[in-house]
XYZ file of C-alpha atoms in Angstrom:
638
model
C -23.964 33.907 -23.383
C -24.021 31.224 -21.051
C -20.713 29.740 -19.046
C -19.430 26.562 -18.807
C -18.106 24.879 -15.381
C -14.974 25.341 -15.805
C -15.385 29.046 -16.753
C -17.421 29.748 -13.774
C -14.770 28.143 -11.622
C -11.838 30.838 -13.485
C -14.292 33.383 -12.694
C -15.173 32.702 -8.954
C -11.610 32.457 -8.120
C -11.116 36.028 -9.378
C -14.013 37.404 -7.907
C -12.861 36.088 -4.456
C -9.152 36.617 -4.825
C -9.296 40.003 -5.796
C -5.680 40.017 -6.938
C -4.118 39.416 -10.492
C -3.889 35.388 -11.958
C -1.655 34.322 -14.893
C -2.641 32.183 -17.471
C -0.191 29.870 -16.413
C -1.714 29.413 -13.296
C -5.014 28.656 -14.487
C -3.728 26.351 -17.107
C -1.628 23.988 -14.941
C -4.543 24.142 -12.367
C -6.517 21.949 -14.986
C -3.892 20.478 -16.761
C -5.066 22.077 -20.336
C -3.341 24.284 -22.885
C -2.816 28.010 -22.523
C -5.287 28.345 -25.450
C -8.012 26.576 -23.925
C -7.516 28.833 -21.057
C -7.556 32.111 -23.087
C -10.848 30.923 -24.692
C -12.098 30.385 -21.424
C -11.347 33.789 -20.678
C -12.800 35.277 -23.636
C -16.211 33.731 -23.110
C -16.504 35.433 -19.567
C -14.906 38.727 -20.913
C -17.557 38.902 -22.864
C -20.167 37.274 -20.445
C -19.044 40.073 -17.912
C -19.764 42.793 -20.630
C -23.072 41.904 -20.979
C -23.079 42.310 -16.691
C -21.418 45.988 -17.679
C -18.284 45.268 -15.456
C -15.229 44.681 -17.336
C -12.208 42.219 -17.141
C -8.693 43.465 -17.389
C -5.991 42.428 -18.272
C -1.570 43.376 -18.061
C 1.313 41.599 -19.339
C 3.694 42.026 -16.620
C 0.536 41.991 -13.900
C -2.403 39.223 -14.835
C -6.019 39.128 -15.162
C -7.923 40.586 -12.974
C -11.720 42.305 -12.632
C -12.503 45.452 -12.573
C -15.855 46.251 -9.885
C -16.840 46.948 -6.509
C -18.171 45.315 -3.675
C -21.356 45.495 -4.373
C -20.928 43.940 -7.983
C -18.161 41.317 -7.049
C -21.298 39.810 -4.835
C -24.039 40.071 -7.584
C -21.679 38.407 -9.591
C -20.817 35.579 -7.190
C -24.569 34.976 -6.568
C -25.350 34.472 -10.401
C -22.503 31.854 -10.344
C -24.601 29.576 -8.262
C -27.792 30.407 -9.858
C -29.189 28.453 -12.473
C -30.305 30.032 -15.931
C -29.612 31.003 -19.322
C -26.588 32.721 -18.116
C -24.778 29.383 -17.344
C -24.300 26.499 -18.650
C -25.047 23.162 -16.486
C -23.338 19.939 -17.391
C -24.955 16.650 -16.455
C -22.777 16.113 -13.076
C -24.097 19.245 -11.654
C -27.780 18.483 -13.529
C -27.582 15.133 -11.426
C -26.166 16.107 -8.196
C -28.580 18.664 -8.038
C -31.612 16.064 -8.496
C -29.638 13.923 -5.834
C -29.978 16.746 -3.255
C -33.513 17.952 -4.232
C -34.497 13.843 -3.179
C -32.228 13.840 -0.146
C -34.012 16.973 1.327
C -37.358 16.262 0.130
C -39.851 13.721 2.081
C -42.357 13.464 -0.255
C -42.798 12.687 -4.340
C -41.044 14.900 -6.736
C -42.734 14.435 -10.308
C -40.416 14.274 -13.689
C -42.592 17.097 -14.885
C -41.109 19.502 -12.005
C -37.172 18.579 -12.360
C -37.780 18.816 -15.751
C -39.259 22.382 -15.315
C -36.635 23.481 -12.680
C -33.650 22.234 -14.531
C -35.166 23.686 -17.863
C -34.285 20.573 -20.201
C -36.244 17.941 -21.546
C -37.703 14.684 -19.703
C -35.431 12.384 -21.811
C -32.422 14.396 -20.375
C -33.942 14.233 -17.215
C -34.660 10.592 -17.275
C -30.847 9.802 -18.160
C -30.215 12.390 -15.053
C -31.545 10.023 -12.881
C -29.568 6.958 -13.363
C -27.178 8.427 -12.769
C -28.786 9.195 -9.485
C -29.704 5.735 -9.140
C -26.768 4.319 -9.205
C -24.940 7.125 -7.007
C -28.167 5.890 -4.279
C -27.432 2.813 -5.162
C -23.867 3.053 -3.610
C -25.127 4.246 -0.391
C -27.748 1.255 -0.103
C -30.835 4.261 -0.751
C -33.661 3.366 -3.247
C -35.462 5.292 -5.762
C -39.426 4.353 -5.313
C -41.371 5.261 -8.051
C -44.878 5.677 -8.726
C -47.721 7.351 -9.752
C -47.220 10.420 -7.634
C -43.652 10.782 -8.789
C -40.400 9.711 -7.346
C -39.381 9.524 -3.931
C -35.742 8.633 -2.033
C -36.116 5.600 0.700
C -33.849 5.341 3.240
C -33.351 5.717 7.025
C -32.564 8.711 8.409
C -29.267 8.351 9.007
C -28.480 7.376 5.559
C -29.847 10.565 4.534
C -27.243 12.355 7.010
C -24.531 10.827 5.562
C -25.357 11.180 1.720
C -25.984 14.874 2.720
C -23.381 15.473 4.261
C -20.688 13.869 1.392
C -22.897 15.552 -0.993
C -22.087 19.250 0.996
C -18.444 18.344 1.290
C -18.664 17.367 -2.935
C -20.506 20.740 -3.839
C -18.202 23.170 -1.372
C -14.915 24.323 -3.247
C -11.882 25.658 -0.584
C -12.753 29.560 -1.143
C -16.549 28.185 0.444
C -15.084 26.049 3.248
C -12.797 29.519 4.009
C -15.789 31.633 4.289
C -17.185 29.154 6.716
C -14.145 29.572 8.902
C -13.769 33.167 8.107
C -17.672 33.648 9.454
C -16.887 31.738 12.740
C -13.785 33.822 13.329
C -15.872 37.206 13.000
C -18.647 35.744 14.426
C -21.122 36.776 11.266
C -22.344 35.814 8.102
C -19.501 36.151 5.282
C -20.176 39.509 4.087
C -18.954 38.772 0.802
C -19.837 35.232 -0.265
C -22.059 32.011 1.178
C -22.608 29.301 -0.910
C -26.148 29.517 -1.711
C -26.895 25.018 -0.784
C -25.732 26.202 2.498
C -28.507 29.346 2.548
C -31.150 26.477 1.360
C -30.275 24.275 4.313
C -30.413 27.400 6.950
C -34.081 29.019 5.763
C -34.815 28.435 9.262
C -32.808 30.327 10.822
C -33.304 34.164 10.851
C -30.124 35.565 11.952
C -27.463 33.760 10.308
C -24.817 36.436 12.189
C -26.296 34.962 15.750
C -24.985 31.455 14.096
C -21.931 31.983 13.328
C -21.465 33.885 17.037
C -22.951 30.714 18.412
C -20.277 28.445 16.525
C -17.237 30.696 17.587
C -18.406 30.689 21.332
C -18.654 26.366 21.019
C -14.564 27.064 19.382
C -13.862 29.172 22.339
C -15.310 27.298 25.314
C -14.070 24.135 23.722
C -10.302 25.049 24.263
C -10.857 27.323 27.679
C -13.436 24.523 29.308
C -11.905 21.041 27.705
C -8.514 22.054 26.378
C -8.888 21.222 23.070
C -8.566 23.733 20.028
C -10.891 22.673 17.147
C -9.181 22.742 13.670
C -10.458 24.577 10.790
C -11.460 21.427 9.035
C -13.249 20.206 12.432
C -14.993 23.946 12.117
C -16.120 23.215 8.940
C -17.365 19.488 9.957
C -19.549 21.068 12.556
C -20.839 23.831 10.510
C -22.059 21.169 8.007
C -23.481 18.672 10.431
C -25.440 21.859 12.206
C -26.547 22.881 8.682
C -27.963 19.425 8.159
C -29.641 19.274 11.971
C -31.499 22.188 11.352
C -33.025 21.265 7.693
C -34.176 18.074 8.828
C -35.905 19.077 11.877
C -37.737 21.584 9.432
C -38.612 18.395 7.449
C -40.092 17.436 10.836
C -37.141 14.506 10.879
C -35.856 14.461 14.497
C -32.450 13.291 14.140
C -33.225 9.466 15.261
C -31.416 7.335 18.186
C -28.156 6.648 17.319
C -27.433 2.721 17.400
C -24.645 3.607 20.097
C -25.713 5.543 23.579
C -23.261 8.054 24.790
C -23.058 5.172 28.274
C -19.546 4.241 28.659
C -18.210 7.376 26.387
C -15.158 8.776 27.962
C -15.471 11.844 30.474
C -13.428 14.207 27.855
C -15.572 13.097 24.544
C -18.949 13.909 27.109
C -17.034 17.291 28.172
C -17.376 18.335 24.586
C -20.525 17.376 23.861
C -21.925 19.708 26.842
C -20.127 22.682 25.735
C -21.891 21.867 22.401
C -25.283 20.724 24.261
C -25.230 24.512 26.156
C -24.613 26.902 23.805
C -27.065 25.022 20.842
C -30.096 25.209 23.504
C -29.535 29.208 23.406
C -29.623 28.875 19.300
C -32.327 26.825 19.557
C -34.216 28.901 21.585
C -33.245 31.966 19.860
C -34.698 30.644 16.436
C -37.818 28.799 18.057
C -36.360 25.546 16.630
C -36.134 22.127 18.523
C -32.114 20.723 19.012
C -32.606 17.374 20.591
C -29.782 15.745 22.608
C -29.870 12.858 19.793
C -28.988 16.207 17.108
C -26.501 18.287 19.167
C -24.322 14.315 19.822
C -24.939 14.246 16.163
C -23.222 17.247 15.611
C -20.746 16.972 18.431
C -19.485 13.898 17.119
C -17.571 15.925 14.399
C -15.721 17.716 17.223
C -15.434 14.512 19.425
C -14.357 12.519 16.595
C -11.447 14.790 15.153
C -9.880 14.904 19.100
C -10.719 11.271 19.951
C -7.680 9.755 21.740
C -4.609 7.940 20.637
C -7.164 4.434 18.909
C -6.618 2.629 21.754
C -9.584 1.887 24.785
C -12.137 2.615 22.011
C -15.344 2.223 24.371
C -17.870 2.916 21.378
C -18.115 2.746 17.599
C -18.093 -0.072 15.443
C -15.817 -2.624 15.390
C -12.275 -1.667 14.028
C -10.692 -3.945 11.325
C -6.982 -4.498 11.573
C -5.247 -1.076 10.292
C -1.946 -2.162 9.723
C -3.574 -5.115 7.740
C -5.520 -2.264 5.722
C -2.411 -0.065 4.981
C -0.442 -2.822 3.864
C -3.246 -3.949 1.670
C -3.691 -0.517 0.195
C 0.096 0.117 -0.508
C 0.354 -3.381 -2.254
C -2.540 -2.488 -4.435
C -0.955 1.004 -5.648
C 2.204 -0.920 -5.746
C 0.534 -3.447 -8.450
C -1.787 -0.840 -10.145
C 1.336 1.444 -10.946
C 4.288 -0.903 -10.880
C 6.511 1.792 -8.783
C 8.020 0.080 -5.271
C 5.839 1.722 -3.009
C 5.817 -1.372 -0.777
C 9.653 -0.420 -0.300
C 9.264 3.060 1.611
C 8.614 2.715 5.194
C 8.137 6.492 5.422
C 5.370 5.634 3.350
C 3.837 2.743 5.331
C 4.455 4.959 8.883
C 3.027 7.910 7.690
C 0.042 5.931 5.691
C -0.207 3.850 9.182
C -0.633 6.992 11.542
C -3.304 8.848 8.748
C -5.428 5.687 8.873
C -5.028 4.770 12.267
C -6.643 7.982 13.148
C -8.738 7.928 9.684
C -10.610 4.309 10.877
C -11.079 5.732 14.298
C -13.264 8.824 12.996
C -14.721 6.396 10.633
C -15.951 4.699 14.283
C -17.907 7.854 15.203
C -18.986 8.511 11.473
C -16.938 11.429 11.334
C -16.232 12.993 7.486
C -13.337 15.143 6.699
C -13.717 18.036 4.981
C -11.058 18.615 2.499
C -10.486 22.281 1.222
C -7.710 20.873 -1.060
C -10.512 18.222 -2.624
C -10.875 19.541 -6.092
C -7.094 20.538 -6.177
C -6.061 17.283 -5.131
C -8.163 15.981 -8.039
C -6.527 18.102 -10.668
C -3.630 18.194 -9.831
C -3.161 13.995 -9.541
C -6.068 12.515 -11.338
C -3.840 9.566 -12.020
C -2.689 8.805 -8.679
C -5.749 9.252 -7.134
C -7.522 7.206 -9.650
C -4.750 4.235 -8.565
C -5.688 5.035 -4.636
C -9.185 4.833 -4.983
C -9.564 1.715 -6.632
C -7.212 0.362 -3.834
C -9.697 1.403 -1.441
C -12.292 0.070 -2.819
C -10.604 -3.255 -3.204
C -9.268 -3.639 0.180
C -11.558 -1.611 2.125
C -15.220 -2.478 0.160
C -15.046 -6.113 1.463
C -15.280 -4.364 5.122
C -18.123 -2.250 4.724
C -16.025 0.800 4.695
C -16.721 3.418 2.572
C -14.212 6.528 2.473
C -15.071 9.506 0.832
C -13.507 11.694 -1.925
C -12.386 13.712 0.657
C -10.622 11.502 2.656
C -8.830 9.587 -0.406
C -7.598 13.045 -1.662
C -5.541 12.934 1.978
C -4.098 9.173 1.162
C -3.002 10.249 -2.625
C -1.058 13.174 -0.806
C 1.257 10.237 1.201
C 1.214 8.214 -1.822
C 2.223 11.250 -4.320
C 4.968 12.722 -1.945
C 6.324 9.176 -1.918
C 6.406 8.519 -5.457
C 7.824 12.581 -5.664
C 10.690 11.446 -2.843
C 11.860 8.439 -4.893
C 11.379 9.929 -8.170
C 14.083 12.940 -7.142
C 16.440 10.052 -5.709
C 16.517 8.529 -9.356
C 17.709 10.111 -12.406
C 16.509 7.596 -15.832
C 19.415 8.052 -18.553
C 17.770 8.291 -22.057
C 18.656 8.051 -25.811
C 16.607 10.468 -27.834
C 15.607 9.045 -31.765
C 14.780 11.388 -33.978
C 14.567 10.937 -38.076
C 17.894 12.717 -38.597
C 19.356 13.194 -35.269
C 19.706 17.259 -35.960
C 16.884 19.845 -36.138
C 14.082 19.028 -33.471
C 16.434 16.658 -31.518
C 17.392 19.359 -28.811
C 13.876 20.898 -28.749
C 12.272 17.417 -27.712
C 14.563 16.906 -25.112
C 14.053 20.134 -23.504
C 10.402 19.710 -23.625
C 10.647 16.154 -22.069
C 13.288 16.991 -19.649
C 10.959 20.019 -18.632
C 7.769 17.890 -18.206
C 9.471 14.579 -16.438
C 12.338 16.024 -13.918
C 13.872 12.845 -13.140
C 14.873 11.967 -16.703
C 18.262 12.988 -18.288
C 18.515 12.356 -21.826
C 22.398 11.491 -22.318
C 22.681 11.668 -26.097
C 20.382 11.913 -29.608
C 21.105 9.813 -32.940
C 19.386 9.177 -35.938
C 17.237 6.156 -36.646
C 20.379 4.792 -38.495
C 22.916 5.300 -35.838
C 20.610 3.663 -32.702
C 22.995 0.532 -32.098
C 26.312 2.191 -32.607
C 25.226 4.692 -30.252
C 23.872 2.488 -27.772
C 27.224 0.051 -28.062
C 29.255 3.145 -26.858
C 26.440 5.068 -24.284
C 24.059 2.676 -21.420
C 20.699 4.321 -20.667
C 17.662 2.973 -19.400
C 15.068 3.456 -22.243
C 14.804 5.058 -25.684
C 12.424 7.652 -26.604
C 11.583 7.800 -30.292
C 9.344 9.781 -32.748
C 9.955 6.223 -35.243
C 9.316 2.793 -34.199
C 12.848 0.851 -33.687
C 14.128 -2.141 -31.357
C 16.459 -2.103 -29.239
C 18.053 -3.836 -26.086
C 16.367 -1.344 -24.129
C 12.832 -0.419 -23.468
C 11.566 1.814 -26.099
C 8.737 4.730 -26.404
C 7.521 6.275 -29.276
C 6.210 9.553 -29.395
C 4.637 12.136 -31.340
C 6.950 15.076 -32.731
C 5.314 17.438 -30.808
C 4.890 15.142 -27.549
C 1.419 15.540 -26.254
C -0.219 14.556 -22.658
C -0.329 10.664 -24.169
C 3.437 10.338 -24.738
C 4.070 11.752 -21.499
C 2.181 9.349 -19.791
C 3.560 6.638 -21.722
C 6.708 7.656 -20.876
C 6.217 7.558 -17.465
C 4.775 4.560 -17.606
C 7.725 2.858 -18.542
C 9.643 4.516 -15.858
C 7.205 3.312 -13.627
C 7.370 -0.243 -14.725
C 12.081 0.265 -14.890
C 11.554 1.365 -11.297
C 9.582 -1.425 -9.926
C 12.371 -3.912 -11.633
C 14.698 -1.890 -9.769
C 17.108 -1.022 -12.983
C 18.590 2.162 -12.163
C 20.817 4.303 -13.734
C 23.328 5.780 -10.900
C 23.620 9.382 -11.974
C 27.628 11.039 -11.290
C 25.986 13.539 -8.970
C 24.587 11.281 -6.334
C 23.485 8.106 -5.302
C 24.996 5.542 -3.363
C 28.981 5.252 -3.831
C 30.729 2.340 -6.361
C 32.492 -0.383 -4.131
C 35.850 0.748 -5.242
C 35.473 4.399 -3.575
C 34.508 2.619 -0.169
C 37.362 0.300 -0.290
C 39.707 1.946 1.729
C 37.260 1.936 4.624
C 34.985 -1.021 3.966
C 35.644 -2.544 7.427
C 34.685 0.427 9.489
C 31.766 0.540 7.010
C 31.085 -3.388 7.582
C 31.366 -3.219 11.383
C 28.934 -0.024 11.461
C 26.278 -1.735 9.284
C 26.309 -4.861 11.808
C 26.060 -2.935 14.618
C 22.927 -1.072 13.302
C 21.485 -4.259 12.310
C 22.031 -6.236 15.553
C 20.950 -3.435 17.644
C 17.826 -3.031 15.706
C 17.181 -6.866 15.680
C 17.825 -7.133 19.272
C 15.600 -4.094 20.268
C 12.764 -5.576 17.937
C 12.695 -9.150 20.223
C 12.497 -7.395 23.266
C 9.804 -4.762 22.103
C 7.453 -7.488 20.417
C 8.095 -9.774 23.364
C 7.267 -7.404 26.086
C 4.058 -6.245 24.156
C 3.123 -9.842 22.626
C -0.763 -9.705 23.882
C -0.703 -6.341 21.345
C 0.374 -7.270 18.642
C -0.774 -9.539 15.580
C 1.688 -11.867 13.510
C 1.440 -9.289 10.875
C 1.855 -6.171 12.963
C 4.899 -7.687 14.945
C 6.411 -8.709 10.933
C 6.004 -5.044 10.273
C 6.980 -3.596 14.058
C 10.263 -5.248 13.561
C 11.281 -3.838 10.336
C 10.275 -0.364 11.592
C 12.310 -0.777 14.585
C 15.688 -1.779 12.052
C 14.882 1.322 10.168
C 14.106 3.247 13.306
C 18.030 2.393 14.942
C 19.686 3.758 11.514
C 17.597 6.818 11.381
C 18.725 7.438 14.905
C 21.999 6.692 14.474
C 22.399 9.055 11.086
C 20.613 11.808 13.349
C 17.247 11.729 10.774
C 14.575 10.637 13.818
C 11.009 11.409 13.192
C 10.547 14.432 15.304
C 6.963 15.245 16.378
C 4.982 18.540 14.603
C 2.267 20.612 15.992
C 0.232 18.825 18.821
C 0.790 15.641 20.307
C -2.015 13.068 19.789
C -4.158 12.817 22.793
C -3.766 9.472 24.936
C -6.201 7.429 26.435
C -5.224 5.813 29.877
C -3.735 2.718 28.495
C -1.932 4.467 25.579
C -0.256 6.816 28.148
C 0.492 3.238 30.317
C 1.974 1.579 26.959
C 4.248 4.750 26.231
C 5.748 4.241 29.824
C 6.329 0.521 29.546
C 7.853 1.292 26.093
C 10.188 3.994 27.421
C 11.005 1.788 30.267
C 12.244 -1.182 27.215
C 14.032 1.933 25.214
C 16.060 2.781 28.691
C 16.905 -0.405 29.614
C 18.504 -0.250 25.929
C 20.395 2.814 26.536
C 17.997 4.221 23.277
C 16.809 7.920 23.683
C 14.173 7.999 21.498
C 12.089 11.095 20.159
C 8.402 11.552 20.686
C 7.394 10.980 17.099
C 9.258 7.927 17.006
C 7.437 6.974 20.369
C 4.211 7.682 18.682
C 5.274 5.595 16.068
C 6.127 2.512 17.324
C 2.252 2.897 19.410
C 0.564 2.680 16.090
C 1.649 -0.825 15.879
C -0.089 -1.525 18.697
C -3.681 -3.103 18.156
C -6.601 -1.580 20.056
C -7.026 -2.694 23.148
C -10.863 -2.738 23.025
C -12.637 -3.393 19.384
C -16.061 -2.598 20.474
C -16.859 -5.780 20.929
């Protein structure tokens, strides 16, 4: 019996977790039925009988797999094998062609894939435009002739497919063996993704590697002060993994179009930590690390603690990022019809991610993102809406962000739509043929699916308008088509994934018209229960508003030269909003460590405390930080 992807996936996250799952779990994971879930799960039980290890199972416990060590690794090595025992869909057919032309220099014939893969040539030959057009993307040609096939492409295109391909193929349990290895300093002991092993052949101790990697974390923070994340770990893990398998190629890692002349003394401080402990690897394993290869792999570590984006003395040029953000919040805003343009948590939050995002894009710096294939589950929609955003605003630039890093934007955008979704509760009418019977059951299975909706009553077809003369909601919902004065969805019986999406849709379309329904339990207060102290009220909003105004004149007038027309537009409704979240006590405070500050960053936070004094504003440091993302680079790379 062979398994399918997403049966392998079910059965590599119990191999690795060790304890108990719940259907539950699994189902909501990948937004499919229970049932689907315990077919999965019959198809490896049995799969895993004809392995002789068993799969248990416990009402009140989970699912879980009964074997030791020894088999749990067998069994997570025949995962990543190909063969009769699993089942390959076309994605993984194709992105495994994709690497086998990235890491080969010379012609691969259709006869071979077609023998490796174990299909036919017509399935191979559809396999490869799909390739095509992925190479295509990336500006990298498919030559063929009559030796075969063969990628084209500089070098450094190669690195970068490569390395989005690695960051594509690794799920979070690989990415936490990576980080697990470096921490013991040896190979994970339990699991390694096997494309990883492929890229290493050269290297004969694999523990001496990982000890190598954890002495570059160590030395980093004792000689530079800087502690390298986990995701900056896994960067440099990657970009080694791709040093070493081109130099076997015999592909020296080519000049990079930027020299490391003019590179700030901190950014050259970490690449000699790098540069000193890769020559003892290199000489260890008899393989060549050039100084063009260890700044290519540096770069993921100087990169990821690159200053505060200002006094940018390499990279490319820089497009506007507050332009960019804007651009990107206005295009989710359209796509979904929800007033994301109207949260400036949103567009400070968004601001900060991608001022720091288009800086690593400067030093060609990917993200790894352990949450990737999560993210992608779990908010297919949204993500869908973010990415074509980003490739309308951002494809006109020449930027291209990865999977990885739009999985990080959908987060902002999703916790945003989350945040105003709780602050609204839709009233709705429920329709149902006789108004009895499954009436009750549809609104608990609605209510439970979509939290901010609150279904207020349920009629019969023949009752809608008397009902709705006597009750106000915001939209109908039901199982017969009928008009009304209010927007109306109809829905199956039994409502499926469709008529929840339609549903929400609709919401999605009441709450960029702004019609709200102002639930008893919250929301802002009616006129009438203000009235008694409307003038208090009245002097405290003015105050709030002049102070804000006021502070925003002398802030974009002191710091004119750094700011465009559209940055200062958007400085000076941050700074309203600013004065009324410090005057309600709600200031952005500052988590985990500061961003680093280049010399003129540190002088602009000093001139900008100065302004804040001279307003008798104490301000926090987030807020400070803030404000500085408003300000443009001083240096574009010009």
């Amino acid at each position: 019996m062979a398994l399918s992807t997403r049966s392998r996936i079910h059965l590599k996250k119990m191999l690795l977790e060790q304890a108990p799952l719940r259907i539950k779990e699994l189902s909501e994971q990948f937004n499919v039925s229970d049932r689907t879930i315990k077919y999965d799960l019959e198809t490896i039980r049995v799969w895993l009988q004809e392995q002789d290890v068993f799969m248990c199972s416990n009402p009140s416990k989970g699912i879980w797999i009964d074997c030791d060590e020894s088999e749990r690794t067998m069994l997570l090595g025949m995962l990543e094998d190909s063969g009769s025992h699993v089942f390959v869909n076309q994605h993984e057919r194709a992105r495994g062609i994709i690497l086998d032309l990235l890491l080969s220099d010379k012609h691969i014939t259709i006869g071979e894939m077609v023998k490796k893969n174990d299909v036919s040539r017509n399935t191979i030959l559809s396999d490869l435009a799909i390739a095509e057009a992925f190479f295509k993307e990336w500006e990298l040609l498919l030559e063929r002739s009559r030796f075969g096939i063969q990628l084209i492409g500089t070098e450094k295109q190669r690195r970068t497919v490569l390395e989005n391909i690695i960051h594509d193929l690794l799920d979070s349990n690989d990415m936490l063996q990576i980080v697990q290895g470096v921490a013991q300093e040896h190979k994970p002991t339990l699991h390694f993704n096997k494309v990883l092993e492929r890229f290493l052949e050269p290297v004969n101790d694999l523990d001496f590697l990982f000890e190598a990697l954890s002495r570059i974390v160590r030395n980093t923070e004792s000689e530079v002060g800087v502690m390298l994340s986990d995701r900056v770990i896994i960067g440099v893990f990657i970009r080694l993994c791709i040093a070493i398998q081109r130099h076997h190629q015999d592909e020296h890692i080519e000049n990079e179009d930027r020299t490391k002349e003019g590179v700030s003394e901190h950014s050259l401080n970490i690449f000699y930590v790098f540069q000193r402990v890769l020559a003892q690897l290199a000489e260890m394993e008899s393989i060549t690390l050039t100084d063009n290869a260890v700044w290519f792999i540096s770069l993921q570590a100087i990169g990821m603690a690159a200053p505060f984006p200002y006094q940018i003395n390499k990279g490319e040029s820089l497009p506007d990022v507050y332009t960019i953000t804007h651009g990107i919040i206005r295009h989710v805003t359209d796509q979904m019809r929800f007033p994301f343009l109207d949260d400036p948590e949103l567009l400070n939050n968004l601001l900060a991610h991608m001022s720091d995002k288009m800086t690593k894009y400067s030093y060609g710096v990917m993200e790894p993102n352990p949450l990737l294939k999560e993210i992608m589950q779990s908010y297919r929609t949204m993500f869908d809406y973010v990415q074509k955003a980003c490739l309308e605003v951002l494809g006109s630039l020449g930027v291209h962000l990865t999977d990885s890093d739009i999985a990080f934007l959908v987060l902002h955008f999703q916790t945003a739509y989350e945040r105003k979704a709780e602050q609204q509760r839709w009233k709705a009418l429920i329709v149902c043929g006789t108004g009895r019977g499954t009436s009750k059951w549809l609104m608990t299975i609605i209510e439970n699916e979509i939290k901010h909706l609150q279904f207020v009553a349920s009629c019969s077809v023949m009752d809608v308008e008397k009902v709705l003369e006597k009750v106000q909601v915001d939209l109908v919902i039901s199982i017969l088509p009928i008009k009304a004065n209010v927007p109306v969805v109809v829905v199956h019986s039994i409502p499926c994934k469709h008529d929840f999406q339609a549903i929400q849709t609709q919401l999605n379309q009441l709450g960029s018209s702004k019609v709200r329904s102002t639930s008893n339990g919250g929301g802002l207060r009616r006129p009438e229960m203000l009235a008694h102290n409307a003038g208090q009220l009245e002097n405290m909003v003015q105050d709030i508003i002049y102070t804000g105004y006021d502070l925003s004149r002398e802030i974009i007038a002191h710091f004119r030269e750094y700011l465009s027309d559209e940055r200062a537009e958007g400085l000076t409704l941050h700074l309203l909003f600013m004065v009324n979240r410090i005057h309600f006590g709600t200031a952005y405070m500052q988590y985990g460590e500061p961003p680093l500050l280049g010399s003129t960053a540190l002088a602009l936070k000093e001139e900008l405390q100065h302004v804040l004094q001279r307003k008798n504003l104490e301000v926090t440091e987030g807020e400070l930080h803030a404000i500085l993302r408003y300000f443009e680079p001083v240096n574009k790379g010009e």
